[in-house]
C-alpha cells in the first residue's frame, strides 16, 4: 500500500512537472496553447499546482506517513481496508480535480481552485485518512509517539481545518460556487489557508518525513530531543500567523500585515532549529555511511530547506516585499522550496524506501547520481533565473527617471524578461528529465521484486533492527 | 524540567496530542480572521459601488474560469510609482462584492484594478483576439474562443444572482428576473469586456 | 591545471601545506579582483544590459562604487565561507587549518572566476547563461574536492559540502535582501516607493 502511494506520487510528479514545463514554455511561446482553452496558461498552471501539491506531495506524504507510523508504532496499519480506500479515493479525487480544472471549473482561490463537489470528497477522504493514521497511533505498541508522527499529525489536522474553513461556499450549479467570504475578508482567509498549506503540508508534513528517514538512514538517534520538542510546538504555533505576509501593502488592515511580518521572522527560529537538528543527526554518524544517493538527496534538501526558510521570512519583511511582491522572485522562492526541499527529500526517501519495500537493491546507483546532479543543476538554473527576473521586474516597475516619472513601460520590462523565462524553462526541463530517470530506476527496481513483507520491528527504537530485504 | 514532564504526558496520549495540535494551531487564525469578519470598514462598499450587473457578473465568472488572476493582479499598492502607473490605491471597500477576491499574487501582465475605462471596447476586442496585434511584446495567449461562445451557455445567471443575493449583494428581484434578457445575443467576450470596463471605476474618496 | 585535472590538484593540495595568509595574498585577492574589474570595464563600455530595455548607463563614479562593493562582497563571501567551514570541520572530522580551507575555496571558485569574464559584456541574461553552469561546476568541485583536501571520509565530506552550500545560499540571499532594503531606503536606483 505504501508502494502504491509511492508509485502514484512518482506518476503525479511526472504529470505535474510536464504541465509545469509546458506552462513555462508557453511564457516563452504563447502560441503553444494551440488555441485550445484547456491548454492555455491560466488553466494549465492551475493543473500544475494541483497535480504537484495534491497529486505528488500529498500522495508522497500519505505513503511515507503510513510507512513511518507503522514502523515507529511497531504495529500494522489500523484498518488496512480503510487505508486502501484512502489510496484509491485520493487518486480519483486528484484525477477528477485535474479534469475539472482543464474544463474550467475553478473556485478562483489559489491552491483551493477545486470546486465544491471535489472539496466535499476531499473532506470525507481526509477524515478517513486521519482515522487510519491516528488509529494506528492509538493502537501502538510503543508508549511514546515518535516526533515524525507529531508532524504528520499536525499536517493532517491543520490541512483539514484550513480546507474546511477556506472552501466554504454557496454552490450554484454542479461545478460552480461562490465563496462565503468577499473582498478583503476573503483575502485574509485565503492566505491563512494558502500559507499554511505551504507550512503544514509542504513544510510540516515533509519534516515528518525527514525526522524518520534521516535518522534511519544514518543509523543515529535524533541529535536533540529537547530541541525537537521545542521547535515542533513553536513551529506549529508561529507558522499559522504568517499568512498575511502575502498581502503586504494591500487593502487589509495594517496591523494584520505587521503581525504577519513579525511572526514570519519569529518563525525562522523553530524552522532553522529543526534543520539543524536534522543536519547534526546525520553529521554525528561516525561509521561509514552507505554510498547512498538517497542520503545525498536528503542532505542537500536540508540546505535548500534552510535557504527557503530563510528567504521566506526575509521576503516577508515589508522593505523586501516592496520589490519582491507580484514578481518572479516569489516563483523562485516557491521552487527553491518545492524543488530543492520537497522534491529532493521525497526522491531521496523513495530511493531509500522502494528497495526495502520490494526486497531488491536499487537498479542503478549511477543513474541515481546522475539524477542528483541534474536535479541540482535544474534547481539552480531555475532559482537564479527567477531571482534575476524578479529583481529586474521589481526594481524596474518602481524606477523613476530624473523628472520623477515612471521610467519604464510595463511592456518594455516584460520584453526584458524573455531570456529569464527561457533559462527557467531549461532549468525546469533538466529537473524533469532527472525525475524521469528516477522513475525508470524505481520502475526497474520494482520489476525485479520478490514478494516481501516488511514486518514492523519488534525491538525498541534504540537499536533498530535492519528491515527485511536490506542489502 | 517541568515542561518536559508535561510533554512526556502529551506524547504518550493520542488524544492529548491531537487536542494540543488543534489548540495551538487555531490561535493565529482566530486572532487574524475573526476581527476582520466584524470589521465594518472591510465590508462597507465605497460610495457608488454597485454589485456586478448580469453581463459583468458573467464576465467575472469567465475571468475566474480562465484563471486570469494567475497573471494579472487587481491590487494597486500605496507606492508612488505604482499609483503613477495604475491609478489610485485599492481600498477594501471596493471589493465587497468580489466573491472570491481576485487580487492575484503575480504580475506577469499588468495590474487590472483600474483598467475600467482606460481602453475602448474595440481595443479589448482586438487584444483578446490577438494580444500581439496591440502589444507587440505581449506573451498573453489569444482567447479567440470567447468570441465564438454565447454568454451563459449553462443558463445559470439567475441562480448565480440568487446565491449572491443570499450572501448580501443588493440585487433586486427585478434585476434577477431581467438578467437573461441582458445576456441575450451577447458573447463571452462581450461579458468579459463589460466586467473589465467596470473595474476600479468607483474610486474611493480622494482617489 | 585545476580546471582540467581537478582530481590531481585536490590530491596535491591535501598533501601540501599553506598558510592562510599566503593563499590569500598570492591567489585569492587577485582572483577576487577579476570579476569586479571585468564588470567595471563592461559597464563603463556597454552599460548594464537588462534585455531589450535600453542599456543602463551609470556615471563612472557610481560604477566604481558598485564594483568596489562587489569586490568586498566577494572577499567577505570567501573569508566567511572558509571560517564557517573551519567551524564546521570538527563535526565532520575535517582539517581545521584555515589555509587548507582557503585553498579549497580558491579551487572551487575557479570556474566562477573564469565565468566572470562574461562581465565584460554585462548583459544579465548572457551572464546567467555562462555563470550558472560555472556554478554547477563549482559545486561539483566542492563535492569532489572537499573530502580530499580537508582529509575526511567521502560521506562526511558530502555532508559538509551540503552544509557549506546551505551557508552559501543563505549568504547570497541575504546579500539580495540587504541590497533590496538599501535600494528601498534610497541608496541605489531611484525608486518611487
PDB file of C-alpha atoms in Angstrom, chain A residues 272 279-280 282-283 285-286 288-289 291 296 299-300 303-304 306-307 310-311 314 319-320 322-323 329 372-373 376-377 380-381 384-385 387 391 395-396 398-402 404 408 412 415-416 419-420 423, chain C residues 50-54 56 90-93 124-125 128-129 132-133 135-136 139-141 143 154-156 158-159 162-163 165-166 169-170 172-178 180-181 183-185 189-193:
ATOM      1  CA  UNK A 272      16.022  26.516  11.441  1.00  0.00           C
ATOM      2  CA  UNK A 279      21.895  18.099   9.978  1.00  0.00           C
ATOM      3  CA  UNK A 280      23.513  17.338  13.307  1.00  0.00           C
ATOM      4  CA  UNK A 282      23.321  12.840  10.253  1.00  0.00           C
ATOM      5  CA  UNK A 283      26.606  14.609  10.839  1.00  0.00           C
ATOM      6  CA  UNK A 285      27.371   9.482  12.133  1.00  0.00           C
ATOM      7  CA  UNK A 286      30.852   8.152  12.596  1.00  0.00           C
ATOM      8  CA  UNK A 288      30.939   4.542   7.114  1.00  0.00           C
ATOM      9  CA  UNK A 289      27.612   5.610   5.694  1.00  0.00           C
ATOM     10  CA  UNK A 291      27.330   5.344  -0.508  1.00  0.00           C
ATOM     11  CA  UNK A 296      22.844  12.690  -0.695  1.00  0.00           C
ATOM     12  CA  UNK A 299      21.075  16.056   2.971  1.00  0.00           C
ATOM     13  CA  UNK A 300      21.101  18.535   0.094  1.00  0.00           C
ATOM     14  CA  UNK A 303      20.391  23.012   2.525  1.00  0.00           C
ATOM     15  CA  UNK A 304      17.518  24.111   0.295  1.00  0.00           C
ATOM     16  CA  UNK A 306      17.487  26.350   5.044  1.00  0.00           C
ATOM     17  CA  UNK A 307      17.511  28.619   2.008  1.00  0.00           C
ATOM     18  CA  UNK A 310      15.481  31.997   5.380  1.00  0.00           C
ATOM     19  CA  UNK A 311      14.329  33.600   2.177  1.00  0.00           C
ATOM     20  CA  UNK A 314      13.223  37.761   4.516  1.00  0.00           C
ATOM     21  CA  UNK A 319      11.026  46.610   2.597  1.00  0.00           C
ATOM     22  CA  UNK A 320      11.989  43.498   0.702  1.00  0.00           C
ATOM     23  CA  UNK A 322       8.043  46.138  -1.846  1.00  0.00           C
ATOM     24  CA  UNK A 323      10.401  44.843  -4.508  1.00  0.00           C
ATOM     25  CA  UNK A 329      11.143  36.274  -7.184  1.00  0.00           C
ATOM     26  CA  UNK A 372      21.269  14.127  -8.256  1.00  0.00           C
ATOM     27  CA  UNK A 373      23.329  16.391 -10.493  1.00  0.00           C
ATOM     28  CA  UNK A 376      20.788  20.289  -8.571  1.00  0.00           C
ATOM     29  CA  UNK A 377      21.589  21.914 -11.911  1.00  0.00           C
ATOM     30  CA  UNK A 380      19.979  26.289  -9.523  1.00  0.00           C
ATOM     31  CA  UNK A 381      19.158  27.394 -13.045  1.00  0.00           C
ATOM     32  CA  UNK A 384      18.843  32.006 -10.288  1.00  0.00           C
ATOM     33  CA  UNK A 385      16.899  32.910 -13.420  1.00  0.00           C
ATOM     34  CA  UNK A 387      15.923  35.825  -8.914  1.00  0.00           C
ATOM     35  CA  UNK A 391      14.571  41.675  -9.045  1.00  0.00           C
ATOM     36  CA  UNK A 395      13.179  47.353  -9.403  1.00  0.00           C
ATOM     37  CA  UNK A 396      12.218  48.454 -12.903  1.00  0.00           C
ATOM     38  CA  UNK A 398       9.283  51.154  -9.387  1.00  0.00           C
ATOM     39  CA  UNK A 399      12.101  53.035 -11.114  1.00  0.00           C
ATOM     40  CA  UNK A 400      11.695  56.744 -11.616  1.00  0.00           C
ATOM     41  CA  UNK A 401      13.559  58.931 -14.042  1.00  0.00           C
ATOM     42  CA  UNK A 402      15.191  62.308 -13.346  1.00  0.00           C
ATOM     43  CA  UNK A 404      10.279  61.778 -11.025  1.00  0.00           C
ATOM     44  CA  UNK A 408       9.894  52.082 -17.913  1.00  0.00           C
ATOM     45  CA  UNK A 412       9.295  47.114 -22.006  1.00  0.00           C
ATOM     46  CA  UNK A 415      10.143  42.083 -23.011  1.00  0.00           C
ATOM     47  CA  UNK A 416      13.328  42.149 -20.945  1.00  0.00           C
ATOM     48  CA  UNK A 419      15.582  35.378 -21.635  1.00  0.00           C
ATOM     49  CA  UNK A 420      14.920  34.543 -17.983  1.00  0.00           C
ATOM     50  CA  UNK A 423      16.505  29.848 -18.762  1.00  0.00           C
TER      51      UNK A 423
ATOM     52  CA  UNK C  50      18.835  44.378 -18.947  1.00  0.00           C
ATOM     53  CA  UNK C  51      17.290  42.855 -22.022  1.00  0.00           C
ATOM     54  CA  UNK C  52      15.523  44.804 -24.683  1.00  0.00           C
ATOM     55  CA  UNK C  53      15.212  47.788 -22.391  1.00  0.00           C
ATOM     56  CA  UNK C  54      17.906  50.267 -23.426  1.00  0.00           C
ATOM     57  CA  UNK C  56      21.531  51.478 -18.264  1.00  0.00           C
ATOM     58  CA  UNK C  90      35.310  19.396  13.687  1.00  0.00           C
ATOM     59  CA  UNK C  91      31.877  17.863  13.290  1.00  0.00           C
ATOM     60  CA  UNK C  92      32.861  16.238  10.040  1.00  0.00           C
ATOM     61  CA  UNK C  93      36.327  15.078  11.008  1.00  0.00           C
ATOM     62  CA  UNK C 124      22.295  39.923 -17.469  1.00  0.00           C
ATOM     63  CA  UNK C 125      20.978  37.005 -19.461  1.00  0.00           C
ATOM     64  CA  UNK C 128      23.452  33.971 -16.136  1.00  0.00           C
ATOM     65  CA  UNK C 129      23.832  31.642 -19.097  1.00  0.00           C
ATOM     66  CA  UNK C 132      25.090  29.129 -13.788  1.00  0.00           C
ATOM     67  CA  UNK C 133      26.906  26.224 -15.473  1.00  0.00           C
ATOM     68  CA  UNK C 135      28.272  27.467 -10.534  1.00  0.00           C
ATOM     69  CA  UNK C 136      27.247  23.859 -11.061  1.00  0.00           C
ATOM     70  CA  UNK C 139      29.505  22.785  -6.724  1.00  0.00           C
ATOM     71  CA  UNK C 140      30.787  19.628  -8.351  1.00  0.00           C
ATOM     72  CA  UNK C 141      34.349  20.579  -7.432  1.00  0.00           C
ATOM     73  CA  UNK C 143      31.708  17.789  -3.506  1.00  0.00           C
ATOM     74  CA  UNK C 154      33.776  10.744   1.339  1.00  0.00           C
ATOM     75  CA  UNK C 155      30.494  10.516   3.231  1.00  0.00           C
ATOM     76  CA  UNK C 156      31.370  13.125   5.811  1.00  0.00           C
ATOM     77  CA  UNK C 158      29.429  15.038   1.264  1.00  0.00           C
ATOM     78  CA  UNK C 159      27.640  16.120   4.413  1.00  0.00           C
ATOM     79  CA  UNK C 162      25.968  20.220   1.603  1.00  0.00           C
ATOM     80  CA  UNK C 163      26.193  22.285   4.766  1.00  0.00           C
ATOM     81  CA  UNK C 165      26.205  25.044   0.175  1.00  0.00           C
ATOM     82  CA  UNK C 166      23.462  25.782   2.680  1.00  0.00           C
ATOM     83  CA  UNK C 169      22.731  30.037  -0.238  1.00  0.00           C
ATOM     84  CA  UNK C 170      21.815  31.939   2.875  1.00  0.00           C
ATOM     85  CA  UNK C 172      23.793  35.069  -1.121  1.00  0.00           C
ATOM     86  CA  UNK C 173      20.113  35.540  -0.432  1.00  0.00           C
ATOM     87  CA  UNK C 174      20.967  37.825   2.489  1.00  0.00           C
ATOM     88  CA  UNK C 175      23.005  39.859   0.064  1.00  0.00           C
ATOM     89  CA  UNK C 176      19.940  40.120  -2.176  1.00  0.00           C
ATOM     90  CA  UNK C 177      17.807  41.127   0.757  1.00  0.00           C
ATOM     91  CA  UNK C 178      20.243  43.700   2.077  1.00  0.00           C
ATOM     92  CA  UNK C 180      16.963  45.421  -1.882  1.00  0.00           C
ATOM     93  CA  UNK C 181      16.489  47.064   1.510  1.00  0.00           C
ATOM     94  CA  UNK C 183      17.563  50.421  -2.575  1.00  0.00           C
ATOM     95  CA  UNK C 184      14.156  50.836  -0.987  1.00  0.00           C
ATOM     96  CA  UNK C 185      15.677  53.192   1.549  1.00  0.00           C
ATOM     97  CA  UNK C 189      18.497  53.322  -8.054  1.00  0.00           C
ATOM     98  CA  UNK C 190      15.773  55.918  -7.792  1.00  0.00           C
ATOM     99  CA  UNK C 191      12.587  54.149  -6.755  1.00  0.00           C
ATOM    100  CA  UNK C 192       9.105  55.551  -6.336  1.00  0.00           C
ATOM    101  CA  UNK C 193       8.121  53.904  -3.068  1.00  0.00           C
TER     102      UNK C 193
END
